[in-house]
PDB file of C-alpha atoms in Angstrom:
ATOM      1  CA  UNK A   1       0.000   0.000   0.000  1.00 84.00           C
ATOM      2  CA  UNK A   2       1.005   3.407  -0.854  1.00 85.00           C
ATOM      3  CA  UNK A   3       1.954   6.084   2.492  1.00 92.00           C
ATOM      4  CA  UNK A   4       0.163   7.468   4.374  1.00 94.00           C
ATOM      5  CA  UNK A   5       0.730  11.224   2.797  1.00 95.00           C
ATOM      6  CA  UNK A   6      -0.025   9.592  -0.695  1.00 94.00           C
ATOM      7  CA  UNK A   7      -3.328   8.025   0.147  1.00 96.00           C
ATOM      8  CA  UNK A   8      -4.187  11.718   1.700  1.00 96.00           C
ATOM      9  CA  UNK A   9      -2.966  13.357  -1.040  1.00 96.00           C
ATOM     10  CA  UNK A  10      -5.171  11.144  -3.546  1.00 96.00           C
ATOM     11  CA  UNK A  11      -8.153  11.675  -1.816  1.00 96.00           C
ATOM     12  CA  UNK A  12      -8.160  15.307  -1.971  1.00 97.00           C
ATOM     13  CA  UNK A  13      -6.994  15.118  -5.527  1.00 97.00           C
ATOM     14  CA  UNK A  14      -9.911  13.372  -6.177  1.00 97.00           C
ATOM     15  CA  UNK A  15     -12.202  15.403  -3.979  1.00 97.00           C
ATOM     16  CA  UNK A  16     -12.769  13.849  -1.124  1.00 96.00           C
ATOM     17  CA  UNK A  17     -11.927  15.238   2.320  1.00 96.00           C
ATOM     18  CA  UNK A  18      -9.536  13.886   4.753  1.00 97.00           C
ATOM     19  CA  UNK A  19     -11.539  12.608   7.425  1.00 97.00           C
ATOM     20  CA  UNK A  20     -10.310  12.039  10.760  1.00 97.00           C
ATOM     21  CA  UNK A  21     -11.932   8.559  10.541  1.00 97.00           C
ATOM     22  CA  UNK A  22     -10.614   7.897   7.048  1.00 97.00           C
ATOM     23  CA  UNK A  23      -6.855   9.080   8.353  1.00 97.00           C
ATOM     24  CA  UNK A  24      -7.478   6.536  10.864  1.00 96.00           C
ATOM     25  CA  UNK A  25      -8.565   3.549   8.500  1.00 97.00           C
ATOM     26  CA  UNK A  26      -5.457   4.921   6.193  1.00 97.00           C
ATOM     27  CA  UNK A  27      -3.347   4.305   9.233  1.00 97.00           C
ATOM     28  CA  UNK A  28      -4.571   0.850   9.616  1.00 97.00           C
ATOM     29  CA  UNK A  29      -4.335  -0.240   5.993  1.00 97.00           C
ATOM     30  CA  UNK A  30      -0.758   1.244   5.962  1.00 95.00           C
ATOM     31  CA  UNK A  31       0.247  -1.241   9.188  1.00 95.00           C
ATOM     32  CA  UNK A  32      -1.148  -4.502   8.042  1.00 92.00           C
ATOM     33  CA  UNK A  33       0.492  -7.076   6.049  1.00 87.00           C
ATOM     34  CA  UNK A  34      -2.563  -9.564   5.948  1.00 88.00           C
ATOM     35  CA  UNK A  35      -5.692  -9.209   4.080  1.00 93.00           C
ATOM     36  CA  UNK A  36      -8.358  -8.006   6.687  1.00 95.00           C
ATOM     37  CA  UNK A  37     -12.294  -7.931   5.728  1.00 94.00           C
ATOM     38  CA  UNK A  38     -14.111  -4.789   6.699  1.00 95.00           C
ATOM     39  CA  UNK A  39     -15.257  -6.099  10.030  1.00 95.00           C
ATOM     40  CA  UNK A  40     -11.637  -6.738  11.332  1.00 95.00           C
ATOM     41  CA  UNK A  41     -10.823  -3.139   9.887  1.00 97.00           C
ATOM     42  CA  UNK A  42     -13.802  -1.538  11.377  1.00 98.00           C
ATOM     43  CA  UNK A  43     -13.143  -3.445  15.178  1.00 97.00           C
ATOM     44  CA  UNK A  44      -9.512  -2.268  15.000  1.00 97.00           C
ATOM     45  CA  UNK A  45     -10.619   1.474  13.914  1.00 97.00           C
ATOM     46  CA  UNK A  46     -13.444   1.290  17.056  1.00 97.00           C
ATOM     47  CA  UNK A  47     -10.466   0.402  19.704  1.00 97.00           C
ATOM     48  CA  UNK A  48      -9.029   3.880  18.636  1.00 96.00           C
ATOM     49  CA  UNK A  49     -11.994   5.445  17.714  1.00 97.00           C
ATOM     50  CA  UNK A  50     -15.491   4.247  19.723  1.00 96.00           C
ATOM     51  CA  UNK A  51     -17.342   6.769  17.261  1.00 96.00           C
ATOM     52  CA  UNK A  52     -16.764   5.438  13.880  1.00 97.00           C
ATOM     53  CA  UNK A  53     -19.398   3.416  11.788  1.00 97.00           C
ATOM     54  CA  UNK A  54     -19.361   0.634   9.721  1.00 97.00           C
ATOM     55  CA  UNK A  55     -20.732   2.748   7.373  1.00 97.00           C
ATOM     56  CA  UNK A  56     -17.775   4.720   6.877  1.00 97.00           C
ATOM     57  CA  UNK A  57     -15.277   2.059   6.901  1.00 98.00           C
ATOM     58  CA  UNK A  58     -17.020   0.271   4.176  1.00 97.00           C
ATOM     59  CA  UNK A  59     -17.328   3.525   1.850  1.00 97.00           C
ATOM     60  CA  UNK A  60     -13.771   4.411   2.732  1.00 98.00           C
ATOM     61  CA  UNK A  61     -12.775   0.753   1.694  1.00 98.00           C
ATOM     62  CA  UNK A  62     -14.948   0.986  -1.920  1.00 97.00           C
ATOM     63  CA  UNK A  63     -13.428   4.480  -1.946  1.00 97.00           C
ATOM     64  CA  UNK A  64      -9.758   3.219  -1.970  1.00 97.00           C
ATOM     65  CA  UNK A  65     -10.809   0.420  -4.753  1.00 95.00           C
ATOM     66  CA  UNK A  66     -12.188   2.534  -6.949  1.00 95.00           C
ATOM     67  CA  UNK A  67      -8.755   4.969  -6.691  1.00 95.00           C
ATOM     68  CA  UNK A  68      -6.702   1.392  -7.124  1.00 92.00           C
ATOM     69  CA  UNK A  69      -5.394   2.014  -3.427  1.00 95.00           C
ATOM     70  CA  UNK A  70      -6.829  -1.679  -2.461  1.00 95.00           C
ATOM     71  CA  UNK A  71      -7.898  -4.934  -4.300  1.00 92.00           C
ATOM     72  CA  UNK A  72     -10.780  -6.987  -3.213  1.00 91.00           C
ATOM     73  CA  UNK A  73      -9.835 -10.207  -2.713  1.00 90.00           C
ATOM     74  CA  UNK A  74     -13.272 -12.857  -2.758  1.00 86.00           C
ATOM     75  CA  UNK A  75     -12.725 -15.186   0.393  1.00 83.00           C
ATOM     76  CA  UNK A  76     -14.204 -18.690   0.650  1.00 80.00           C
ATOM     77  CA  UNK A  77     -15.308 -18.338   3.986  1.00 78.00           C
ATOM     78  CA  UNK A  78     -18.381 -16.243   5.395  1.00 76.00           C
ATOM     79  CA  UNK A  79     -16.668 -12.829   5.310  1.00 73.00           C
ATOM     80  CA  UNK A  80     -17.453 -13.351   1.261  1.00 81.00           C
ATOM     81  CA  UNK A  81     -14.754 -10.573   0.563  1.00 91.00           C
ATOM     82  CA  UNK A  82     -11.075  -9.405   1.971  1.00 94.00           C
ATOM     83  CA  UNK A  83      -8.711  -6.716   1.085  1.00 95.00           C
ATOM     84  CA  UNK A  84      -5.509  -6.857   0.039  1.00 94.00           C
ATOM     85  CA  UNK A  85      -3.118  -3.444   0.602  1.00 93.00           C
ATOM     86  CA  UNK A  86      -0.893  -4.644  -2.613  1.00 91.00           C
ATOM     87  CA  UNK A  87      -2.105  -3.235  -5.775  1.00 88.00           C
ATOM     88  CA  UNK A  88       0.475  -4.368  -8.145  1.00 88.00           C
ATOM     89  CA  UNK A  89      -0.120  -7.851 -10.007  1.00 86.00           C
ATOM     90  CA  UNK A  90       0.062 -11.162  -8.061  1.00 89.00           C
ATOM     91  CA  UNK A  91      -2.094 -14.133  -7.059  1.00 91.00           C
ATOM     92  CA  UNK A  92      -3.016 -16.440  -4.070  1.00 93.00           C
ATOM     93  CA  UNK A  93      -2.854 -19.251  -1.761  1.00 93.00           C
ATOM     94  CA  UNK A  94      -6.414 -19.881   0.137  1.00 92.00           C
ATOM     95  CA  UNK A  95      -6.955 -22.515   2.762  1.00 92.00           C
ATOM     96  CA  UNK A  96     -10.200 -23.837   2.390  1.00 90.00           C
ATOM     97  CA  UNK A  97     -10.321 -24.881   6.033  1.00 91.00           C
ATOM     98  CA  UNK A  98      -8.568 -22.252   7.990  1.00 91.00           C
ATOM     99  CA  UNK A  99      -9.217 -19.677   5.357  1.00 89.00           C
ATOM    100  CA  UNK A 100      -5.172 -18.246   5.319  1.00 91.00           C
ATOM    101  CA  UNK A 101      -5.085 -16.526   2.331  1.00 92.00           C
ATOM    102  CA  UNK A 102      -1.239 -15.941   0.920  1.00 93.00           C
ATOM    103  CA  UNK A 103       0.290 -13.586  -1.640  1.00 93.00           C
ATOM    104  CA  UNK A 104       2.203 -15.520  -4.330  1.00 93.00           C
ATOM    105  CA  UNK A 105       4.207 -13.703  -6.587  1.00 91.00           C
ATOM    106  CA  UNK A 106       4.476 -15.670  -9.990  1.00 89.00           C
ATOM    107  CA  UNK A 107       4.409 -15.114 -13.830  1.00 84.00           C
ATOM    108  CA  UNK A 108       1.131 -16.676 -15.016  1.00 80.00           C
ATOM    109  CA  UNK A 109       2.553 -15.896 -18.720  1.00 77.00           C
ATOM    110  CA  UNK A 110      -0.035 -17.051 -21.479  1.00 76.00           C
ATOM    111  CA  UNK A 111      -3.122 -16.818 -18.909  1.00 81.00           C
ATOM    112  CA  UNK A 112      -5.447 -14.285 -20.576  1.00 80.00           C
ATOM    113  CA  UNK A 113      -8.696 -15.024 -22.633  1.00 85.00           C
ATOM    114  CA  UNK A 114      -8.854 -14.264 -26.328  1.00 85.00           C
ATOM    115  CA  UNK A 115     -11.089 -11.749 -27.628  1.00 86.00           C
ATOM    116  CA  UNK A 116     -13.439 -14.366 -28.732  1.00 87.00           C
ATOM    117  CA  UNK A 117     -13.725 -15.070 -25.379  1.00 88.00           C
ATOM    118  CA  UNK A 118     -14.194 -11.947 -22.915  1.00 89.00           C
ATOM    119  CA  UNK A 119     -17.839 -11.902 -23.591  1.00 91.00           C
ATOM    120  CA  UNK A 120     -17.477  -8.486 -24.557  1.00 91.00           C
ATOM    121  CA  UNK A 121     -15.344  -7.523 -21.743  1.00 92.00           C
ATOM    122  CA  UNK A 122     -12.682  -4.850 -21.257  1.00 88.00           C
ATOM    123  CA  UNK A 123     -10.022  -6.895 -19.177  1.00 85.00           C
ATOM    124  CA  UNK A 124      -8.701  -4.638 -16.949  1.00 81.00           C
ATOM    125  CA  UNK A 125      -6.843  -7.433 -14.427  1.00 80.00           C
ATOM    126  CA  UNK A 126      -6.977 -10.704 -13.668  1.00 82.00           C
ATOM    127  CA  UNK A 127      -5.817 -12.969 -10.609  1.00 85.00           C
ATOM    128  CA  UNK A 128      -5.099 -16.269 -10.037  1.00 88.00           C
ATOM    129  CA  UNK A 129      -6.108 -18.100  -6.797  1.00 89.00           C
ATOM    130  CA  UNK A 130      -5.327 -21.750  -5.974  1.00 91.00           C
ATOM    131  CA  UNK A 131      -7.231 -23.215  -3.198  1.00 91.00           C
ATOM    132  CA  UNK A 132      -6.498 -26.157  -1.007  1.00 92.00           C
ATOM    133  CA  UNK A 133      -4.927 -27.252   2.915  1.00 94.00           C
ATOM    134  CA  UNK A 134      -2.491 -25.171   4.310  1.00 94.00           C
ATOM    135  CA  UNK A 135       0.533 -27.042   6.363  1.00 95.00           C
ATOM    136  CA  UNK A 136      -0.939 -26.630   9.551  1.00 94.00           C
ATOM    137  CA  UNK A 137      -4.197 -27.924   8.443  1.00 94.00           C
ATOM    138  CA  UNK A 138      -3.080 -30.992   6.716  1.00 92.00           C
ATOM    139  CA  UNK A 139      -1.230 -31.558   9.943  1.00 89.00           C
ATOM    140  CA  UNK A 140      -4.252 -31.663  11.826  1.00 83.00           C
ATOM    141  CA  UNK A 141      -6.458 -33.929   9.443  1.00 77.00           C
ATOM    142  CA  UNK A 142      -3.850 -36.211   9.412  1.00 77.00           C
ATOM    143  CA  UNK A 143      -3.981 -36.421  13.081  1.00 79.00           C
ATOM    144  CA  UNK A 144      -7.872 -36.655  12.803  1.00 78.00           C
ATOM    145  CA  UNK A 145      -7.738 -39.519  10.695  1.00 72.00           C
ATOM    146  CA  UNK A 146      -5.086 -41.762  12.626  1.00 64.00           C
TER     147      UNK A 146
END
């Protein structure tokens, strides 16, 4: 994710006023290497902040997708949707079980669809995700199933 002065300074580039809830969820993007959903963003914003809304952390988090500040990443598990801080292109690593979702970085060269193909479609980016059992949790079905 870009700093914390460049996410400002795109926001009020692009009209939008600096907030100080938005600093805050800035702030929070800028310090996390994982890929929270909006719930885990909005719970760590309310232990600073007991007067922000969900409201505003979701807008804020649409807000930085549609300036290319964040990626949605779609999750497997009942959160439906995570975010991931690193713009530039790379794929994923999901654990169907535990639901650890990694970055992999890794030239996919030849994936892309052929005109024919995009159902009229302006590709704009693509991702790959591979989902399976993480370490941990093929540890512990093994030890299940002895």
């Amino acid at each position: 994710m870009q700093s914390l002065e460049a996410l400002v300074e795109s926001f009020r580039r692009n009209g939008f006023k600096i907030t100080p809830q938005r600093r805050m969820i800035f702030e929070l993007l800028c310090a996390v290497d994982n890929h929270p959903t909006a719930e885990e963003v909005y719970q760590r914003a309310l232990s600073f902040m007991p007067d922000i809304t969900r409201k505003t952390v979701y807008n804020t988090l649409r807000e930085l997708i549609e300036l290319n500040h964040l990626c949605p990443v779609l999750d497997p598990s009942k959160h439906g949707l995570r975010y991931d801080t690193t713009t530039d292109l790379h794929h994923h690593l999901v654990c169907l079980r535990c639901h650890a979702l990694l970055d992999i970085h890794h030239d996919f060269a030849g994936v892309a669809l052929a005109q024919d193909d995009t159902a009229g479609y302006r590709i704009i980016r693509h991702q790959v995700t591979f989902y399976g059992y993480c370490p941990a949790c093929r540890i512990n079905e093994d030890k299940q199933a002895n």
